[in-house]
Every structure is written in structure tokens, then in C-alpha cells.
Amino acid sequence: PVRAAVKSGAPVVHEGLCEELSALVWPAHYLDFETVSTAIPLYEDVAPYEQVVTQYSVHTADAPNNNLSHHEYLADPSQDCREILASKLLCVLQGEGSIVVYSKFEETIITGLARRFLPMKDELLALLTRIVDLEKIIKKNYCHPEFHGRTSIKVTLPVLVDRLSYDDLRIQDGDMAMTMFACMALGTLQHALVEDMRTALLDYCRQDTLAMVLLHERLAEIDSVEQKRITRA
């Protein structure tokens, strides 16, 4: 599909797009995590370079393009807040509906939380059965020549959605988010900047889930146009 898209100069849409998008169960919960990982652990009972989840963002839509709400959590850098984060996340994601992510990263983090906090194990593992990987759907069913063979959210978003950009954010990628959180945890960030940096971290994580919402909406629009084209043909 990459070769076909580049050769034709036009997007390639596979028929599986309709089926996979239709399989999503509403309400849809768009989930993103951020983590910190350091050679010298920031907290007790953490291994070197272990990924410690520090925040989440969840946008929820009751139906396509309808009633969008948002929940977020950012840990206190001075302590390991994973148990609190897991508990709050379960409250946000309780009930029904697909959990939309972008890559397998969120699944890995949830599995790690389940192993660590056994009283919440069953509830956390139950979330995995509801996960839908939006990047996987794009990889299998939609290829745009401007993707240049890549499908990261930083690549697909500017091609498909022109009304949302990371350029104006103070934190623009996961590595920067990790670095800033570690600085706060180590106390190396100037006190006057801490609150601003917390806001910047929340803004960045929120942007990731909003990006998924808009990408999903755009894919649905593309699929609608494609189905009409097929019907006319």
C-alpha cells in the first residue's frame, strides 16, 4: 500500500476500514499515558530504567462527534502515585465502550499495573479486552503518500487534521515530558516553574487524546466518502 500510494500520489483506502471502525463500541474512551524512566530510580521498589506511569488523559465521546468530555491525572512527582493513578483510571473507564489507544504502549502499562496491584488485577486486565489500537487500523487500512511509510501520531495528524498542532505547546514530545517530570521529582526545576510545567505536562497529554478523537473522526469521514464511491460504482 505504501508503494501504491507513493506511485499514484493519492491515498489508498482498504475496504477493511469500514469494518474496523464499525466494530468500535460507544462510548469511546481515548486513552494516553506518559511515563518516567531513569537509570537511578526516583522511587523505592523501582528498577533502573523501569517505566513508571505518571499521568493519563482520557477523552470520552458518547457517540461520533457528540458529547466530548475529558478526565486527566498527573502524579505528585515527590512520590510513586501509580496505585492512586490506577484506581482513578478504573473509575474513569468503568462501564462499557471501546478504549482507543495509539500503539501497544497503553496495553503494556495497564498490564504492568495489574501485575503490581493485585487487588485491582482483574479490573485492570478487563480493560485490555476493550482496547482498540487506532494506529493499527491506519496501518492496515489507510495509506497516504505524505505519511512516507510512517504512522506515528505526529506524522498522521498534520496530514489528516489541519486544525490541531503540537507546535505551540511548551512540551512537544514524550521524551521532553519524561525529562520535565524527572526534573520535578529530583527537585532540580526552579520552584517558580513547577506549576507552569505541570500545566504544560497536562496540556501535552490532553493533546494526544484529542488528536486521537480528531483522527478517528477524520477516518470516519474518509470511510463515508469511500462507501459512497463504491455504491456509485
Coordinates of N, CA, C and O in Angstrom, one line a residue, residues 156-233:
T156 N 0.7 11.4 11.2 CA -0.6 11.3 10.6 C -1.5 12.5 10.9 O -2.3 12.9 10.1
L157 N -1.3 13.1 12.1 CA -2.2 14.2 12.5 C -2.1 15.4 11.5 O -3.1 15.8 11.0
P158 N -0.9 15.9 11.2 CA -0.8 17.1 10.4 C -1.3 16.8 8.9 O -1.8 17.7 8.2
V159 N -1.2 15.5 8.5 CA -1.7 15.2 7.2 C -3.2 15.1 7.1 O -3.8 15.6 6.1
L160 N -3.8 14.6 8.1 CA -5.3 14.3 8.1 C -6.1 15.4 8.8 O -7.3 15.6 8.5
V161 N -5.5 16.1 9.8 CA -6.2 17.1 10.6 C -5.4 18.4 10.7 O -4.3 18.4 11.3
D162 N -5.9 19.4 10.0 CA -5.1 20.6 10.0 C -5.4 21.7 11.0 O -4.9 22.8 11.0
R163 N -6.3 21.3 11.9 CA -6.8 22.3 12.9 C -6.2 22.0 14.3 O -6.6 22.6 15.3
L164 N -5.2 21.1 14.4 CA -4.6 20.8 15.7 C -3.1 20.6 15.5 O -2.7 19.8 14.6
S165 N -2.3 21.3 16.3 CA -0.8 21.2 16.1 C -0.2 21.2 17.4 O -0.6 21.8 18.4
Y166 N 1.0 20.5 17.5 CA 1.8 20.5 18.7 C 2.8 21.6 18.7 O 3.5 21.8 19.7
D167 N 2.9 22.4 17.7 CA 3.9 23.4 17.6 C 3.9 24.5 18.6 O 4.9 25.0 19.0
D168 N 2.7 24.8 19.1 CA 2.5 25.8 20.1 C 2.6 25.3 21.6 O 2.5 26.1 22.5
L169 N 2.8 24.1 21.8 CA 2.9 23.5 23.1 C 4.3 23.7 23.7 O 5.3 23.6 22.9
R170 N 4.4 23.9 25.0 CA 5.7 24.0 25.6 C 6.4 22.7 25.6 O 7.6 22.6 25.6
I171 N 5.6 21.6 25.8 CA 6.2 20.2 25.7 C 5.6 19.6 24.4 O 4.4 19.6 24.2
Q172 N 6.5 19.1 23.6 CA 6.0 18.7 22.2 C 6.2 17.2 22.0 O 5.8 16.7 20.9
D173 N 6.9 16.5 22.9 CA 7.0 15.0 22.7 C 7.2 14.3 24.0 O 7.4 15.0 25.0
G174 N 7.1 13.0 23.9 CA 7.2 12.2 25.2 C 8.5 12.3 25.9 O 8.6 12.2 27.1
D175 N 9.6 12.4 25.1 CA 10.9 12.5 25.8 C 11.0 13.8 26.6 O 11.6 13.7 27.7
M176 N 10.5 14.8 26.1 CA 10.6 16.1 26.8 C 9.7 16.0 28.1 O 10.0 16.5 29.2
A177 N 8.5 15.4 27.9 CA 7.6 15.2 29.1 C 8.3 14.4 30.2 O 8.2 14.7 31.4
M178 N 9.0 13.3 29.8 CA 9.7 12.5 30.7 C 10.8 13.3 31.5 O 10.9 13.2 32.7
T179 N 11.5 14.1 30.7 CA 12.6 14.8 31.3 C 12.1 15.9 32.3 O 12.7 16.0 33.4
M180 N 11.0 16.6 31.9 CA 10.5 17.6 32.8 C 9.9 17.0 34.1 O 10.1 17.5 35.2
F181 N 9.3 15.8 34.0 CA 8.7 15.2 35.2 C 9.9 14.8 36.1 O 9.8 14.9 37.3
A182 N 11.0 14.2 35.5 CA 12.1 13.7 36.3 C 12.8 14.9 37.0 O 13.2 14.8 38.2
C183 N 12.8 16.1 36.3 CA 13.4 17.3 36.9 C 12.6 17.7 38.2 O 13.2 18.1 39.2
M184 N 11.3 17.6 38.0 CA 10.4 18.0 39.2 C 10.6 17.0 40.3 O 10.7 17.4 41.5
A185 N 10.7 15.7 40.0 CA 10.9 14.7 41.0 C 12.2 14.8 41.7 O 12.3 14.6 43.0
L186 N 13.2 15.2 41.0 CA 14.6 15.4 41.6 C 14.7 16.8 42.3 O 15.7 17.0 42.9
G187 N 13.8 17.6 42.1 CA 13.9 19.0 42.7 C 14.8 19.9 42.0 O 15.3 20.9 42.6
T188 N 15.2 19.6 40.7 CA 16.1 20.5 40.0 C 15.5 21.6 39.2 O 16.1 22.4 38.7
L189 N 14.1 21.5 39.2 CA 13.4 22.6 38.5 C 13.1 23.7 39.4 O 12.7 23.5 40.6
Q190 N 13.4 24.9 39.0 CA 13.1 26.1 39.8 C 11.7 26.1 40.3 O 10.7 25.8 39.6
H191 N 11.5 26.4 41.6 CA 10.2 26.3 42.2 C 9.1 27.1 41.5 O 8.0 26.7 41.4
A192 N 9.5 28.3 41.0 CA 8.6 29.2 40.3 C 8.1 28.6 39.0 O 7.0 29.0 38.5
L193 N 8.8 27.6 38.5 CA 8.4 27.0 37.2 C 7.6 25.7 37.3 O 7.1 25.2 36.3
V194 N 7.5 25.2 38.6 CA 6.9 23.9 38.7 C 5.4 23.9 38.3 O 5.0 23.0 37.6
E195 N 4.7 24.8 38.7 CA 3.2 24.9 38.4 C 3.0 25.0 36.9 O 2.2 24.4 36.3
D196 N 3.9 25.9 36.3 CA 3.8 26.1 34.8 C 4.1 24.8 34.1 O 3.5 24.4 33.1
M197 N 5.1 24.0 34.6 CA 5.4 22.8 34.0 C 4.4 21.7 34.2 O 4.1 20.9 33.3
R198 N 3.7 21.7 35.3 CA 2.6 20.8 35.5 C 1.5 21.1 34.5 O 0.9 20.1 33.9
T199 N 1.2 22.3 34.2 CA 0.2 22.7 33.2 C 0.7 22.3 31.8 O -0.2 21.7 31.1
A200 N 1.9 22.4 31.6 CA 2.5 22.0 30.3 C 2.4 20.5 30.0 O 2.0 20.1 28.9
L201 N 2.6 19.7 31.1 CA 2.5 18.3 31.0 C 1.1 17.9 30.8 O 0.8 17.0 29.9
L202 N 0.1 18.5 31.4 CA -1.3 18.2 31.3 C -1.7 18.6 29.8 O -2.5 17.8 29.2
D203 N -1.3 19.7 29.4 CA -1.6 20.2 28.0 C -1.1 19.2 27.0 O -1.9 18.9 26.0
Y204 N 0.1 18.7 27.2 CA 0.7 17.7 26.2 C -0.1 16.4 26.1 O -0.5 15.9 25.0
C205 N -0.4 15.8 27.3 CA -1.1 14.6 27.3 C -2.5 14.7 26.8 O -3.0 13.9 26.1
R206 N -3.1 15.8 27.1 CA -4.5 16.1 26.6 C -4.5 16.2 25.1 O -5.5 15.8 24.5
Q207 N -3.5 16.8 24.6 CA -3.4 17.0 23.1 C -3.3 15.6 22.4 O -3.9 15.4 21.4
D208 N -2.6 14.7 23.0 CA -2.5 13.3 22.4 C -3.9 12.7 22.3 O -4.2 12.0 21.3
T209 N -4.7 12.7 23.3 CA -6.0 12.1 23.3 C -7.0 12.9 22.4 O -7.8 12.3 21.7
L210 N -6.9 14.2 22.4 CA -7.7 15.0 21.5 C -7.3 14.7 20.0 O -8.2 14.6 19.1
A211 N -6.0 14.5 19.8 CA -5.6 14.1 18.4 C -6.2 12.8 18.0 O -6.6 12.7 16.8
M212 N -6.3 11.8 18.9 CA -7.0 10.6 18.5 C -8.4 10.8 18.2 O -9.0 10.1 17.3
V213 N -9.1 11.6 19.0 CA -10.5 11.9 18.7 C -10.7 12.4 17.3 O -11.5 12.0 16.5
L214 N -9.8 13.4 16.9 CA -10.0 14.1 15.6 C -9.5 13.1 14.5 O -10.1 13.2 13.4
L215 N -8.5 12.3 14.7 CA -8.1 11.3 13.7 C -9.2 10.3 13.5 O -9.5 9.9 12.3
H216 N -9.9 9.9 14.5 CA -11.0 8.9 14.4 C -12.1 9.5 13.6 O -12.6 8.9 12.7
E217 N -12.4 10.8 13.9 CA -13.5 11.5 13.2 C -13.1 11.6 11.7 O -14.0 11.4 10.8
R218 N -11.9 11.9 11.4 CA -11.4 12.1 10.0 C -11.5 10.8 9.3 O -11.9 10.7 8.1
L219 N -11.1 9.7 9.9 CA -11.1 8.4 9.3 C -12.6 8.0 9.0 O -12.8 7.4 7.9
A220 N -13.5 8.3 9.9 CA -14.9 8.0 9.6 C -15.4 8.8 8.4 O -16.2 8.3 7.6
E221 N -14.9 10.1 8.3 CA -15.3 10.9 7.1 C -14.8 10.2 5.8 O -15.5 10.2 4.8
I222 N -13.5 9.8 5.9 CA -12.9 9.2 4.7 C -13.6 7.9 4.3 O -13.9 7.7 3.1
D223 N -14.0 7.1 5.3 CA -14.7 5.9 5.1 C -16.1 6.2 4.5 O -16.5 5.5 3.5
S224 N -16.8 7.2 5.0 CA -18.1 7.6 4.4 C -18.0 7.9 2.9 O -18.8 7.5 2.1
V225 N -17.0 8.7 2.6 CA -16.8 9.1 1.2 C -16.5 7.9 0.3 O -17.0 7.7 -0.8
E226 N -15.6 7.0 0.9 CA -15.3 5.8 0.2 C -16.5 4.9 -0.1 O -16.6 4.3 -1.2
Q227 N -17.3 4.7 0.9 CA -18.5 3.9 0.8 C -19.5 4.4 -0.3 O -20.1 3.7 -1.0
K228 N -19.6 5.7 -0.3 CA -20.4 6.4 -1.3 C -19.8 6.2 -2.7 O -20.6 5.9 -3.7
R229 N -18.5 6.2 -2.8 CA -17.9 6.0 -4.1 C -18.1 4.6 -4.6 O -18.4 4.4 -5.8
I230 N -18.0 3.6 -3.7 CA -18.2 2.2 -4.0 C -19.7 2.0 -4.5 O -20.0 1.3 -5.4
T231 N -20.6 2.6 -3.8 CA -22.0 2.5 -4.1 C -22.3 3.0 -5.5 O -23.1 2.4 -6.3
R232 N -21.7 4.2 -5.8 CA -22.0 4.8 -7.1 C -21.4 3.9 -8.2 O -21.9 3.8 -9.3
A233 N -20.2 3.3 -7.9 CA -19.5 2.4 -8.9 C -20.4 1.2 -9.2 O -20.3 0.7 -10.3

